[in-house]
PDB file of C-alpha atoms in Angstrom:
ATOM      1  CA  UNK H   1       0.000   0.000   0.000  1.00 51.00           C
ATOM      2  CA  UNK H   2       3.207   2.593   0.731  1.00 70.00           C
ATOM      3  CA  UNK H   3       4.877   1.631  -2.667  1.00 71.00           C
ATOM      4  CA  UNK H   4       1.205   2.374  -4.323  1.00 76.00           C
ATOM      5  CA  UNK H   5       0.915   5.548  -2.485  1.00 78.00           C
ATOM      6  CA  UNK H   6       4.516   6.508  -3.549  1.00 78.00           C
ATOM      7  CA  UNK H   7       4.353   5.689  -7.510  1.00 80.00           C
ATOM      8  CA  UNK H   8       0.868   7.386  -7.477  1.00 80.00           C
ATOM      9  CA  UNK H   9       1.925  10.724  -6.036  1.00 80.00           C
ATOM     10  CA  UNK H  10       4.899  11.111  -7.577  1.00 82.00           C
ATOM     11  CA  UNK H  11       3.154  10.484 -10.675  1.00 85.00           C
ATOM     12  CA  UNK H  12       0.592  12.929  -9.908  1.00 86.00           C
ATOM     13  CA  UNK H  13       3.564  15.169  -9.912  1.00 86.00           C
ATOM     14  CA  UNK H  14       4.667  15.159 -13.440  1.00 87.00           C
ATOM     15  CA  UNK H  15       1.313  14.812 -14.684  1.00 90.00           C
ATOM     16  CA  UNK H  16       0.252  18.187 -13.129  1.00 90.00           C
ATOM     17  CA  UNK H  17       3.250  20.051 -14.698  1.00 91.00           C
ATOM     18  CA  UNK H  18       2.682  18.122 -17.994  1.00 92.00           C
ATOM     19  CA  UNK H  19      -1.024  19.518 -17.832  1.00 93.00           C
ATOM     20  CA  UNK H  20       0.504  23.025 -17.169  1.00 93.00           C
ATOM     21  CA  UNK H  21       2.610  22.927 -20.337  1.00 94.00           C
ATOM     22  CA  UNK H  22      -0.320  21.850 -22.337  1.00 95.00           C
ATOM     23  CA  UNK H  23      -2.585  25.204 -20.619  1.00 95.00           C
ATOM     24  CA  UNK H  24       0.540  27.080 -21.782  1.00 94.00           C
ATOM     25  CA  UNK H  25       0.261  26.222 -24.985  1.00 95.00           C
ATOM     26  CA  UNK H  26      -3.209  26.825 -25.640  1.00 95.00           C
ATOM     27  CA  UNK H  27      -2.948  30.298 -23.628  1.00 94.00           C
ATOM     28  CA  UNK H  28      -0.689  31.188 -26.546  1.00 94.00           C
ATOM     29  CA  UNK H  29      -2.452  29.414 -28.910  1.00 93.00           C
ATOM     30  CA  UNK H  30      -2.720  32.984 -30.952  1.00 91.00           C
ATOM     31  CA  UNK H  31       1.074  34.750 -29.582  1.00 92.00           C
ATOM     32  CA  UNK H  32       3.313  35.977 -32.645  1.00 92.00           C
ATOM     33  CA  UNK H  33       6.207  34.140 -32.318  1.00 91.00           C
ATOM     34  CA  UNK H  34       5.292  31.457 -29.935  1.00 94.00           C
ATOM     35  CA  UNK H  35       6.695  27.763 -30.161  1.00 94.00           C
ATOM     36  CA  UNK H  36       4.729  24.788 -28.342  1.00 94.00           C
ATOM     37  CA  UNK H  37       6.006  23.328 -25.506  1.00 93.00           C
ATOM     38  CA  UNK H  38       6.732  19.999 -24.735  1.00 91.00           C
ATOM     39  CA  UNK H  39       8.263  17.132 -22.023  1.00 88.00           C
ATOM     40  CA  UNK H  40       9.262  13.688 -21.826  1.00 83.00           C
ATOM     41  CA  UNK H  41       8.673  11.336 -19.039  1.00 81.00           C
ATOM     42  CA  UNK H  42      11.123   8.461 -17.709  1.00 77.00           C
ATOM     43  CA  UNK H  43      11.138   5.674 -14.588  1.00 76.00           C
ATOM     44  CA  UNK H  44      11.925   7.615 -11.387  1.00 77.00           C
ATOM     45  CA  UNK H  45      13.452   4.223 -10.071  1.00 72.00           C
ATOM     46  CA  UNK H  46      13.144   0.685 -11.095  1.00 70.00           C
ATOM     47  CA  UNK H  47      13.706  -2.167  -8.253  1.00 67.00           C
ATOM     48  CA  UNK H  48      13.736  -6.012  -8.590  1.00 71.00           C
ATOM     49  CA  UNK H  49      12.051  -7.597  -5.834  1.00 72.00           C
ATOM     50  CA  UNK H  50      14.032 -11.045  -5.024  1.00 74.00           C
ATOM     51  CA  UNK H  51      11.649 -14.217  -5.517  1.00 74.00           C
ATOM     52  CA  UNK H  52      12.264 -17.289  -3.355  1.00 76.00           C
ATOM     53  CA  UNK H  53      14.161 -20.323  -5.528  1.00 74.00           C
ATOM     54  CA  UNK H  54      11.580 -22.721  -4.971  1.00 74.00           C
ATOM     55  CA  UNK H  55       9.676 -20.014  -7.765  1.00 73.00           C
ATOM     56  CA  UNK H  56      11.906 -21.276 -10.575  1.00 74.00           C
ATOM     57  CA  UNK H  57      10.207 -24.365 -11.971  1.00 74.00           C
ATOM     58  CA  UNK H  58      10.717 -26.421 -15.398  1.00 77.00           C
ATOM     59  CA  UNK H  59       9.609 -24.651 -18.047  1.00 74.00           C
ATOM     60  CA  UNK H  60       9.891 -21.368 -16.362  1.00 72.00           C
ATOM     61  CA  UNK H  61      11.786 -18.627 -18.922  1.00 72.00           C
ATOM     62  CA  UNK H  62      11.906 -16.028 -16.786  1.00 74.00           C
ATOM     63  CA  UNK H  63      14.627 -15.271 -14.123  1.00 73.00           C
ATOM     64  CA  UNK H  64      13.822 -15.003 -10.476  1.00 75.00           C
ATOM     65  CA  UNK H  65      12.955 -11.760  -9.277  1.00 72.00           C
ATOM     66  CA  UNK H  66       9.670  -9.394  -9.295  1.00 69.00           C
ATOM     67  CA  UNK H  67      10.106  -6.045 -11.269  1.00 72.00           C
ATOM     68  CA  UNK H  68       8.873  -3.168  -9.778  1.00 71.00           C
ATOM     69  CA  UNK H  69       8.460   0.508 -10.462  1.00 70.00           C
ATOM     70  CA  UNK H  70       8.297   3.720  -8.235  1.00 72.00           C
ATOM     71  CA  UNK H  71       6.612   6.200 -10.938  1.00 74.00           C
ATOM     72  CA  UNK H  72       7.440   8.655 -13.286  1.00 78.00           C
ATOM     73  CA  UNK H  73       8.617  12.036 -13.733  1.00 79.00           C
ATOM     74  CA  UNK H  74       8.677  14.610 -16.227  1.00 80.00           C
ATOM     75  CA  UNK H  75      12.227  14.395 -17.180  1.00 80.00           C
ATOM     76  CA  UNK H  76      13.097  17.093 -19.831  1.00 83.00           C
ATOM     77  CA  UNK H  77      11.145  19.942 -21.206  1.00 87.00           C
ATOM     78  CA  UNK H  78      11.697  21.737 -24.485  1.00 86.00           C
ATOM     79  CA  UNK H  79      10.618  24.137 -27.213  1.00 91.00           C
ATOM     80  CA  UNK H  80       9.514  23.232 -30.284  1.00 92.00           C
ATOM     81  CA  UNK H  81      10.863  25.289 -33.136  1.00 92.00           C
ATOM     82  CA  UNK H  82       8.790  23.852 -36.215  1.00 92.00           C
ATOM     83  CA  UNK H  83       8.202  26.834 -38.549  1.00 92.00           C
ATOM     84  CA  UNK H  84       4.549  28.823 -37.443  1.00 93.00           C
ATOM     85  CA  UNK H  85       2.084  30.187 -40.057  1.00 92.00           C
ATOM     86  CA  UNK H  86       3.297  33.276 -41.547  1.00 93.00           C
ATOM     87  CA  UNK H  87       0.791  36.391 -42.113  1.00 94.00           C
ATOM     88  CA  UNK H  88       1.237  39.337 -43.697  1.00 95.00           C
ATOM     89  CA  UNK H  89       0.333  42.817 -42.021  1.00 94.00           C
ATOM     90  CA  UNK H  90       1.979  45.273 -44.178  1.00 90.00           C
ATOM     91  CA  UNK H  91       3.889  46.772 -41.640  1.00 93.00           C
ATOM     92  CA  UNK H  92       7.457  47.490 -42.794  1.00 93.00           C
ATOM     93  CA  UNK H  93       8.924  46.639 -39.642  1.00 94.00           C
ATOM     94  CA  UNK H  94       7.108  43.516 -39.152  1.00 95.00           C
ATOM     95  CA  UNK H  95       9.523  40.499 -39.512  1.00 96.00           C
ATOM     96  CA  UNK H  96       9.204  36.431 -39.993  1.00 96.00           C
ATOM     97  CA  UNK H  97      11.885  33.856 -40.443  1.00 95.00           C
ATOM     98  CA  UNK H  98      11.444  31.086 -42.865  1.00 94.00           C
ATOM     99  CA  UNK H  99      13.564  28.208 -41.932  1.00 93.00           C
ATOM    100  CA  UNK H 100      15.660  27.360 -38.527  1.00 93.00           C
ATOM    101  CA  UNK H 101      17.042  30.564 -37.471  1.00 94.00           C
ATOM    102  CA  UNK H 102      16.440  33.375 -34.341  1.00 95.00           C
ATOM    103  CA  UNK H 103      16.887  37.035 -34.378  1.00 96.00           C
ATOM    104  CA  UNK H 104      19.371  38.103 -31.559  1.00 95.00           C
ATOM    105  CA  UNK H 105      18.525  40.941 -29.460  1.00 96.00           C
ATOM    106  CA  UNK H 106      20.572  42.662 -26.609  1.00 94.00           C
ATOM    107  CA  UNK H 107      19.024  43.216 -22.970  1.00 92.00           C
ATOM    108  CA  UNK H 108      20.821  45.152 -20.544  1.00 89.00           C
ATOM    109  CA  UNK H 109      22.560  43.139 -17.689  1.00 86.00           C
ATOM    110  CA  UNK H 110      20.850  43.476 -14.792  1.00 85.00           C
ATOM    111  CA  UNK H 111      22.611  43.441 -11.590  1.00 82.00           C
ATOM    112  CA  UNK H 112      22.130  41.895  -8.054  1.00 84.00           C
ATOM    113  CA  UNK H 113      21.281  45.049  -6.764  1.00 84.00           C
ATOM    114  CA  UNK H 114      18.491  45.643  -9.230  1.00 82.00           C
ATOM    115  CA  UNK H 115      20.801  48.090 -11.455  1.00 83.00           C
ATOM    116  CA  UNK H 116      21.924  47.923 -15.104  1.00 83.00           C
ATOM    117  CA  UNK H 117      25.435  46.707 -14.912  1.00 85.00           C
ATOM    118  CA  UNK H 118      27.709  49.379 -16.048  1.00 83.00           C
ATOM    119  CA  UNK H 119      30.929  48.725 -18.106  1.00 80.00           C
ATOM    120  CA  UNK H 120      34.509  50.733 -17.566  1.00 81.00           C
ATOM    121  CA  UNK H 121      33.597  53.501 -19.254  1.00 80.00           C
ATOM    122  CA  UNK H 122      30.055  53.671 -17.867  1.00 78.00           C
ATOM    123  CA  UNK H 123      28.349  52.124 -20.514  1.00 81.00           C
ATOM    124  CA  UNK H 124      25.216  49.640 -20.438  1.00 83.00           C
ATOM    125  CA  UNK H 125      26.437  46.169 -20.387  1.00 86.00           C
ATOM    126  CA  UNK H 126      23.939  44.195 -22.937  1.00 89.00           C
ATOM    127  CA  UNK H 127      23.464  40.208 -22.710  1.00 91.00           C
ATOM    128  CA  UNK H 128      22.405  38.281 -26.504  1.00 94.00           C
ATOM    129  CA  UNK H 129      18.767  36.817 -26.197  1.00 95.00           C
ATOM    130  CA  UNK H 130      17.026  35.583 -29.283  1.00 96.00           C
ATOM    131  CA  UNK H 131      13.229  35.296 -30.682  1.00 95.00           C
ATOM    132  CA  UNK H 132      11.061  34.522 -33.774  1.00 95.00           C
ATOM    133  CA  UNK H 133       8.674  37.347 -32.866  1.00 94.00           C
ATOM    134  CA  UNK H 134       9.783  40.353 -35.216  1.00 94.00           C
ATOM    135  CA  UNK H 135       6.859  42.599 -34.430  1.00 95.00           C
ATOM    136  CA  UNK H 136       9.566  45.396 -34.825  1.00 95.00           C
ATOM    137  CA  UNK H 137       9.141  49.115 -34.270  1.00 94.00           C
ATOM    138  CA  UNK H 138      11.563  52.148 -34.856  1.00 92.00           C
ATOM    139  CA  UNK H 139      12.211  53.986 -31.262  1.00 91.00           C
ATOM    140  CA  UNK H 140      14.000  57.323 -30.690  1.00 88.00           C
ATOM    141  CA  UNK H 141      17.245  57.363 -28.309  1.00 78.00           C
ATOM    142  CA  UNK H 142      17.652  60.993 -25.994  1.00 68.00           C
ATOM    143  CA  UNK H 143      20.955  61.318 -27.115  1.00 69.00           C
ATOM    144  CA  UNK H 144      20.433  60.974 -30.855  1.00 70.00           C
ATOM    145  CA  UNK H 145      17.945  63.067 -31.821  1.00 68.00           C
ATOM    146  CA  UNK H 146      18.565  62.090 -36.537  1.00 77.00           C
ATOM    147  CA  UNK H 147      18.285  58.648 -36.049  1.00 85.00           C
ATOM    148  CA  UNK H 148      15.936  55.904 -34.868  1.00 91.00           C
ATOM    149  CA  UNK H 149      16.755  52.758 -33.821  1.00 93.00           C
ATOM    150  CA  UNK H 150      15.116  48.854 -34.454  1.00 94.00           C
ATOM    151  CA  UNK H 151      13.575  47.711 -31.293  1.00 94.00           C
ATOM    152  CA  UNK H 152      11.426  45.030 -30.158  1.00 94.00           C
ATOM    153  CA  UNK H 153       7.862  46.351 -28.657  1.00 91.00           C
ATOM    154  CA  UNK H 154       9.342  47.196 -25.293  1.00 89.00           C
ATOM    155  CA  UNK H 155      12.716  48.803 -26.108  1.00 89.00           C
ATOM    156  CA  UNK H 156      15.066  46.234 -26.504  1.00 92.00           C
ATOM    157  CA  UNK H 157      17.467  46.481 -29.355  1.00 93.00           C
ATOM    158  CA  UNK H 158      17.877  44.723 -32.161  1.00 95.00           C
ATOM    159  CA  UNK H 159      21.300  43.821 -33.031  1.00 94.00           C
ATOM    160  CA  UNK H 160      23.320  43.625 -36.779  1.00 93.00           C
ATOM    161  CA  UNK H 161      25.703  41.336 -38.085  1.00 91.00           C
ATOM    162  CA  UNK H 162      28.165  42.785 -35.673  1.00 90.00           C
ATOM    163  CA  UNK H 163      26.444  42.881 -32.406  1.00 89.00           C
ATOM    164  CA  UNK H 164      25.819  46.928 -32.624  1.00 91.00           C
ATOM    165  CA  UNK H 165      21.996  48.895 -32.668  1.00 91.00           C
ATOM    166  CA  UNK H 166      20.213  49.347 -35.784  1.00 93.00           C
ATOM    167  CA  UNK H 167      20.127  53.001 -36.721  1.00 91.00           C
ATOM    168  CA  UNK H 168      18.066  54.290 -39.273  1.00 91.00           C
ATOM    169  CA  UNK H 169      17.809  58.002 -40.501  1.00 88.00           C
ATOM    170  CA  UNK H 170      14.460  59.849 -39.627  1.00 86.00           C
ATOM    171  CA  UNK H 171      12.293  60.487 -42.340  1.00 84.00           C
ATOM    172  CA  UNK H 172      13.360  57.644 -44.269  1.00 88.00           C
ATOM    173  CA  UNK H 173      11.835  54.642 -46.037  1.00 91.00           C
ATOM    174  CA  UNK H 174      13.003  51.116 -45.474  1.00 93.00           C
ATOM    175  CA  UNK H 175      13.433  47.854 -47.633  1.00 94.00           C
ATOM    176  CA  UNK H 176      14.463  44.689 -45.486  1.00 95.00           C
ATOM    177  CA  UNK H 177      15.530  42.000 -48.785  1.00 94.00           C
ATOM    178  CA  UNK H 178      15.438  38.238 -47.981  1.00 94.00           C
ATOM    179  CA  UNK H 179      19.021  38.303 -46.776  1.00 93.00           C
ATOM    180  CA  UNK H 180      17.965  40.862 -43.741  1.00 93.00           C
ATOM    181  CA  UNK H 181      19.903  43.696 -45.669  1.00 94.00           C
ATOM    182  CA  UNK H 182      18.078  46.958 -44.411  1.00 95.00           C
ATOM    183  CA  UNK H 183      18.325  49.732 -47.168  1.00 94.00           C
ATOM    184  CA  UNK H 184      16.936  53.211 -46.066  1.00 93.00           C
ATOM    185  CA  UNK H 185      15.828  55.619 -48.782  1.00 91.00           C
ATOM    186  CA  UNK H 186      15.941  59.222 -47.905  1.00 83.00           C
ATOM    187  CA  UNK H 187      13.737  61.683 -49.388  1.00 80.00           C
ATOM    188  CA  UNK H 188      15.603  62.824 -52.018  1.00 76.00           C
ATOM    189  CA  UNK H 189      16.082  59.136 -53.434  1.00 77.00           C
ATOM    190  CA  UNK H 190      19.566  58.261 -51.725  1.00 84.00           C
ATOM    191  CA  UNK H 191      19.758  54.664 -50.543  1.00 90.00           C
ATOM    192  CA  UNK H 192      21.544  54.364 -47.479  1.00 87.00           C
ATOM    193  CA  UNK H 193      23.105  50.773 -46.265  1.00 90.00           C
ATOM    194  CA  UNK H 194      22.449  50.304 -42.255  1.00 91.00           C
ATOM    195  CA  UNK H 195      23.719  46.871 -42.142  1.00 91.00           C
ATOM    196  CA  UNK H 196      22.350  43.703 -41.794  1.00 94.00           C
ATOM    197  CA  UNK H 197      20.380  41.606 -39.195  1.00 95.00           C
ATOM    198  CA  UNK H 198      21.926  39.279 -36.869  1.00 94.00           C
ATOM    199  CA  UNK H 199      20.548  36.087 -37.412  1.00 95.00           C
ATOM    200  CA  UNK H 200      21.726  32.589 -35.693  1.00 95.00           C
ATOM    201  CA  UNK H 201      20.865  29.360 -36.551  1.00 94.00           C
ATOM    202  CA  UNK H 202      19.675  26.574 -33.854  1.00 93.00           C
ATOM    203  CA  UNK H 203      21.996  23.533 -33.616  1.00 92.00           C
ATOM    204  CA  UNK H 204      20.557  21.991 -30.487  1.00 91.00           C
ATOM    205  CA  UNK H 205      17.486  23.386 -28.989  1.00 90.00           C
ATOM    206  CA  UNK H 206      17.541  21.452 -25.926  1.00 89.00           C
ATOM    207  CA  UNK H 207      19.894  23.646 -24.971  1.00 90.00           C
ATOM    208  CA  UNK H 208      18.327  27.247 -25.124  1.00 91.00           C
ATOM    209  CA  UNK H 209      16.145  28.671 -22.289  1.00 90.00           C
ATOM    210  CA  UNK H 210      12.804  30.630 -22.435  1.00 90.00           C
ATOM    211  CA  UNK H 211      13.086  33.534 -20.517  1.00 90.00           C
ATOM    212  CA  UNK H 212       9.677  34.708 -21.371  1.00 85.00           C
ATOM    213  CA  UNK H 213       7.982  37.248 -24.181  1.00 87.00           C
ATOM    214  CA  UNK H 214       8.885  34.314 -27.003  1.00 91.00           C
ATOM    215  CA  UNK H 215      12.820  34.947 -26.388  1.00 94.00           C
ATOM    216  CA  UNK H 216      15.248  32.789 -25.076  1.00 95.00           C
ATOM    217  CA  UNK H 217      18.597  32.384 -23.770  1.00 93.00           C
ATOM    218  CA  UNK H 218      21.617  29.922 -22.716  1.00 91.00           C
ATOM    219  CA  UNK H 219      22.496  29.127 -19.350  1.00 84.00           C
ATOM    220  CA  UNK H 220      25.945  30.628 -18.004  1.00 82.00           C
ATOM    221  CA  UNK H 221      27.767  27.055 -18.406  1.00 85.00           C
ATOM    222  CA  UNK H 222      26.701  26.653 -22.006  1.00 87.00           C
ATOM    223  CA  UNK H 223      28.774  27.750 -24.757  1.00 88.00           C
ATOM    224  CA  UNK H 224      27.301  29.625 -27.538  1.00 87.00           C
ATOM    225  CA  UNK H 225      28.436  27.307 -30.852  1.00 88.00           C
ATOM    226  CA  UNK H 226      26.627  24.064 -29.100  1.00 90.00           C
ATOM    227  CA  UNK H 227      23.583  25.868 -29.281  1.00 91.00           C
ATOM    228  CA  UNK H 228      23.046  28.299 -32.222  1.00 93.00           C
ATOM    229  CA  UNK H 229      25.374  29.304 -35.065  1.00 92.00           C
ATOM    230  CA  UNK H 230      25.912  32.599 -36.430  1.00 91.00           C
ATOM    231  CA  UNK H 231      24.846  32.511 -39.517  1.00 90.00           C
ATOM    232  CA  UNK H 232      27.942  34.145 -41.926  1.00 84.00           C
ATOM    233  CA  UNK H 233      25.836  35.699 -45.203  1.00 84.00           C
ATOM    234  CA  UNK H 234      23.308  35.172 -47.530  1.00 88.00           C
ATOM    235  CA  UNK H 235      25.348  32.393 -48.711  1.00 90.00           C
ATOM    236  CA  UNK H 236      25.112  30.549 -45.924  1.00 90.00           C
ATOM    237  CA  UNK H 237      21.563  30.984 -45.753  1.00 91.00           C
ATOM    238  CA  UNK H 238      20.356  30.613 -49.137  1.00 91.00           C
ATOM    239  CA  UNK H 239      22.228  26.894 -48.113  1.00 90.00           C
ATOM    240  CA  UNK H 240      19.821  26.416 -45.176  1.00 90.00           C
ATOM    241  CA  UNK H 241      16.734  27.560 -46.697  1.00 92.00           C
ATOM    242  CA  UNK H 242      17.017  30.685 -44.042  1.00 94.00           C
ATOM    243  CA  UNK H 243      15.224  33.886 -45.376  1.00 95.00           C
ATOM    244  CA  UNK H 244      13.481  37.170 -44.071  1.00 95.00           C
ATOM    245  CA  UNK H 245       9.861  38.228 -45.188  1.00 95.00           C
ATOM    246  CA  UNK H 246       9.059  42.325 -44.597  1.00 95.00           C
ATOM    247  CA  UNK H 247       5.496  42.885 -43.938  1.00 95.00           C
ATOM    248  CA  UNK H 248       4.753  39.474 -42.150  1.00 96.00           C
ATOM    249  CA  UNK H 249       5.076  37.937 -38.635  1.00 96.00           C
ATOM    250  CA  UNK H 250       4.791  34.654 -37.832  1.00 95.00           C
ATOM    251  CA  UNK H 251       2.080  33.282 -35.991  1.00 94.00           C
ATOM    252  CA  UNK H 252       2.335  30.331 -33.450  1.00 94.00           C
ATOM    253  CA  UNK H 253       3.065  27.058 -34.377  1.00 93.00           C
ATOM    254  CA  UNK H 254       0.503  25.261 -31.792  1.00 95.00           C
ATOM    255  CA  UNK H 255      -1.513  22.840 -33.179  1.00 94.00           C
ATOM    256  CA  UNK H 256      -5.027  22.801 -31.570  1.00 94.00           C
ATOM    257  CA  UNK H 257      -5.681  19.421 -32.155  1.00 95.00           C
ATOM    258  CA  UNK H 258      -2.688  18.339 -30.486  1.00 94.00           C
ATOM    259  CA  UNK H 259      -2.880  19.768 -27.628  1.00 95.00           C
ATOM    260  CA  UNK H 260      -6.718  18.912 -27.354  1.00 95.00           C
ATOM    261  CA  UNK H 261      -5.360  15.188 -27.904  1.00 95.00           C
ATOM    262  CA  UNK H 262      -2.424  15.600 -25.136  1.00 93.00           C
ATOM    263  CA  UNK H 263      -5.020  17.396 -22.903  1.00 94.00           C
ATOM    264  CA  UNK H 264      -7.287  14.409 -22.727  1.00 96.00           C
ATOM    265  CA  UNK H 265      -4.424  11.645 -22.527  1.00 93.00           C
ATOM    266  CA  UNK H 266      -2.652  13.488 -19.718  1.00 92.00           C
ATOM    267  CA  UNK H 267      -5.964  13.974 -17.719  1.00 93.00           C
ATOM    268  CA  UNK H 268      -6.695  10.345 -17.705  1.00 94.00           C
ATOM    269  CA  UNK H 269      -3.584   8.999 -16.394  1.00 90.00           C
ATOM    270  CA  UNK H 270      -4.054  11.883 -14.248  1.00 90.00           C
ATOM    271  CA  UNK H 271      -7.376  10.480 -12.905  1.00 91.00           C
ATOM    272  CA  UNK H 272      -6.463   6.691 -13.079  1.00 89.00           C
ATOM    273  CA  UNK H 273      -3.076   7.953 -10.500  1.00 86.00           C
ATOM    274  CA  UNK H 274      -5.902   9.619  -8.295  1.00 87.00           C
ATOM    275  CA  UNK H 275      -7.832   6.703  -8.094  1.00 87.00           C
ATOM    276  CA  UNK H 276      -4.555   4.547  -7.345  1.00 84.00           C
ATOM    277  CA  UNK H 277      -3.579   6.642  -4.499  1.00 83.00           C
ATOM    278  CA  UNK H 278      -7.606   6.569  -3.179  1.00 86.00           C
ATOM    279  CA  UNK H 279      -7.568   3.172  -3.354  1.00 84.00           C
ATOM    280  CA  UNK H 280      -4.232   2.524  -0.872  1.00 81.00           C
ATOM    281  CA  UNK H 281      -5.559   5.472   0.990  1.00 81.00           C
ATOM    282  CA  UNK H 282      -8.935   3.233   1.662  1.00 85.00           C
ATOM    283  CA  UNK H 283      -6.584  -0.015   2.257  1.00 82.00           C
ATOM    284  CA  UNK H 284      -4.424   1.599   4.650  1.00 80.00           C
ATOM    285  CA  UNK H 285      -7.554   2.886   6.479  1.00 81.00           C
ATOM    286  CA  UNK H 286      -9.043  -0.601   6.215  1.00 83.00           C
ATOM    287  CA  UNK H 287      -5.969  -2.493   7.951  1.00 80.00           C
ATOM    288  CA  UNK H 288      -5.728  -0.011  10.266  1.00 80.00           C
ATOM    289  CA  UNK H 289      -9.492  -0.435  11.233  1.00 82.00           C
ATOM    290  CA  UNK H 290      -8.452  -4.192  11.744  1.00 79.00           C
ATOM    291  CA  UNK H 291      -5.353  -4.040  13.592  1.00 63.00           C
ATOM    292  CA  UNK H 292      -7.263  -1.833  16.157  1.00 54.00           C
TER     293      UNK H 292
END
């Protein structure tokens, strides 16, 4: 009755958090940028109970010994990064990826004390995240007052081929080509090259970390080329079937049906591990009753 008690709740466990990946999903069932969640379960522990010898008869194939299991837990949990629906808005600012690549963006490091962290020279120290949401905008900086510069929604730069802001010329009109080239045109006709978007392809996406608002990151102890690789030009990405499409954003790649699917698979081995832990619950309570 303990050992049922112990594989039920502990499988109760994972279950719960599988069932919260699953709400996730369909929460952001309609988030630009989003990619499903998912999670993989193994044995928590796996013991073989000894049988006595008088159990191995003729004929018997087996060996001796009773297998038995302690539950399961939800061992690993991941993103999926299967491309997402892409849908045009018109906006020239408004970004999707075809094809297995992230834009990189720089956050300010913020310190223990709550503080950006500031370089020698008193300057903002910025940390790489990355995202498939390009719902970008063009936002002013105090101390330029000609240029504008690319930003995600709530300020946070995006970054060119060589790690520095995007700054564009006020006034001007902007072509992004397939390659992430941006080209301003001025008003008198003058095309003007800003530079090129950072763009990294994923090698393993076990191990990048969301860190919320469809971006993620890579933990301090994981080095940058086992994860994502820069990507080094339009070469290199015509080769990987990697382009940028102005004027749309990609929608999220959940799958409805899935999840519905998951959902009800999930809930019943959640109910058949509340009935299992019921039932010892109603045993022990029963022996108990007799003992006494």
């Amino acid at each position: 009755m303990n050992h049922s008690m112990i594989t039920a709740a502990s499988s109760l466990y994972g279950l719960q958090r599988k069932l919260d990946i699953i709400a996730d999903n369909v929460a952001n069932l309609n988030t630009t940028g989003y990619k499903r969640k998912d999670a993989s379960f193994q044995d928590i522990l796996t013991t073989v109970k000894a049988q006595p010898q008088s159990m191995e008869l003729a004929g018997r194939r087996t060996p001796l010994g009773l297998t038995e299991g302690w539950g399961a837990r939800l061992s690993m949990q991941w993103s999926d990064f299967s491309q997402g629906t892409p849908v045009s808005t018109g906006q020239p600012f408004d970004l999707a990826i075809e094809g297995n690549a992230l834009f990189e963006l720089a956050v300010p490091r913020i310190g223990a004390d709550g503080q950006p962290v500031l370089d020698e020279n008193g300057n903002p120290v910025f940390d790489p995240v990355w995202t498939r949401n390009g719902a970008f905008q063009l936002s002013p900086d105090p101390a330029d007052g000609e240029r504008l510069y690319l930003t995600a929604a709530d300020g946070t730069f995006v970054v060119d081929e060589n790690g520095e802001k995007i700054a564009i010329p006020r006034g001007s009109r902007v072509d992004i080509d397939a390659t992430g080239t941006i080209t301003a045109y001025t008003d008198a006709g003058e095309a003007v090259n800003v530079g090129r978007l950072r763009l990294v392809r994923i090698v393993n996406p076990h191990l990048l970390t969301a860190v919320g608002s469809q971006r993620f990151a890579l933990a301090d102890n994981v080095p940058l080329n086992s994860a994502l690789e820069p990507l080094a030009g339009p070469q290199q990405m015509a080769e990987e079937g990697i382009a940028v499409r102005q004027g749309f954003l990609e929608q999220s790649n959940v799958d409805l049906t899935k999840e519905m699917t998951d959902l009800i698979n999930a809930q019943r081995a959640f109910q058949l591990m509340s009935r299992a832990l019921s039932s010892a619950d109603t045993m022990w309570d029963l022996a108990n009753k007799l003992r006494g």
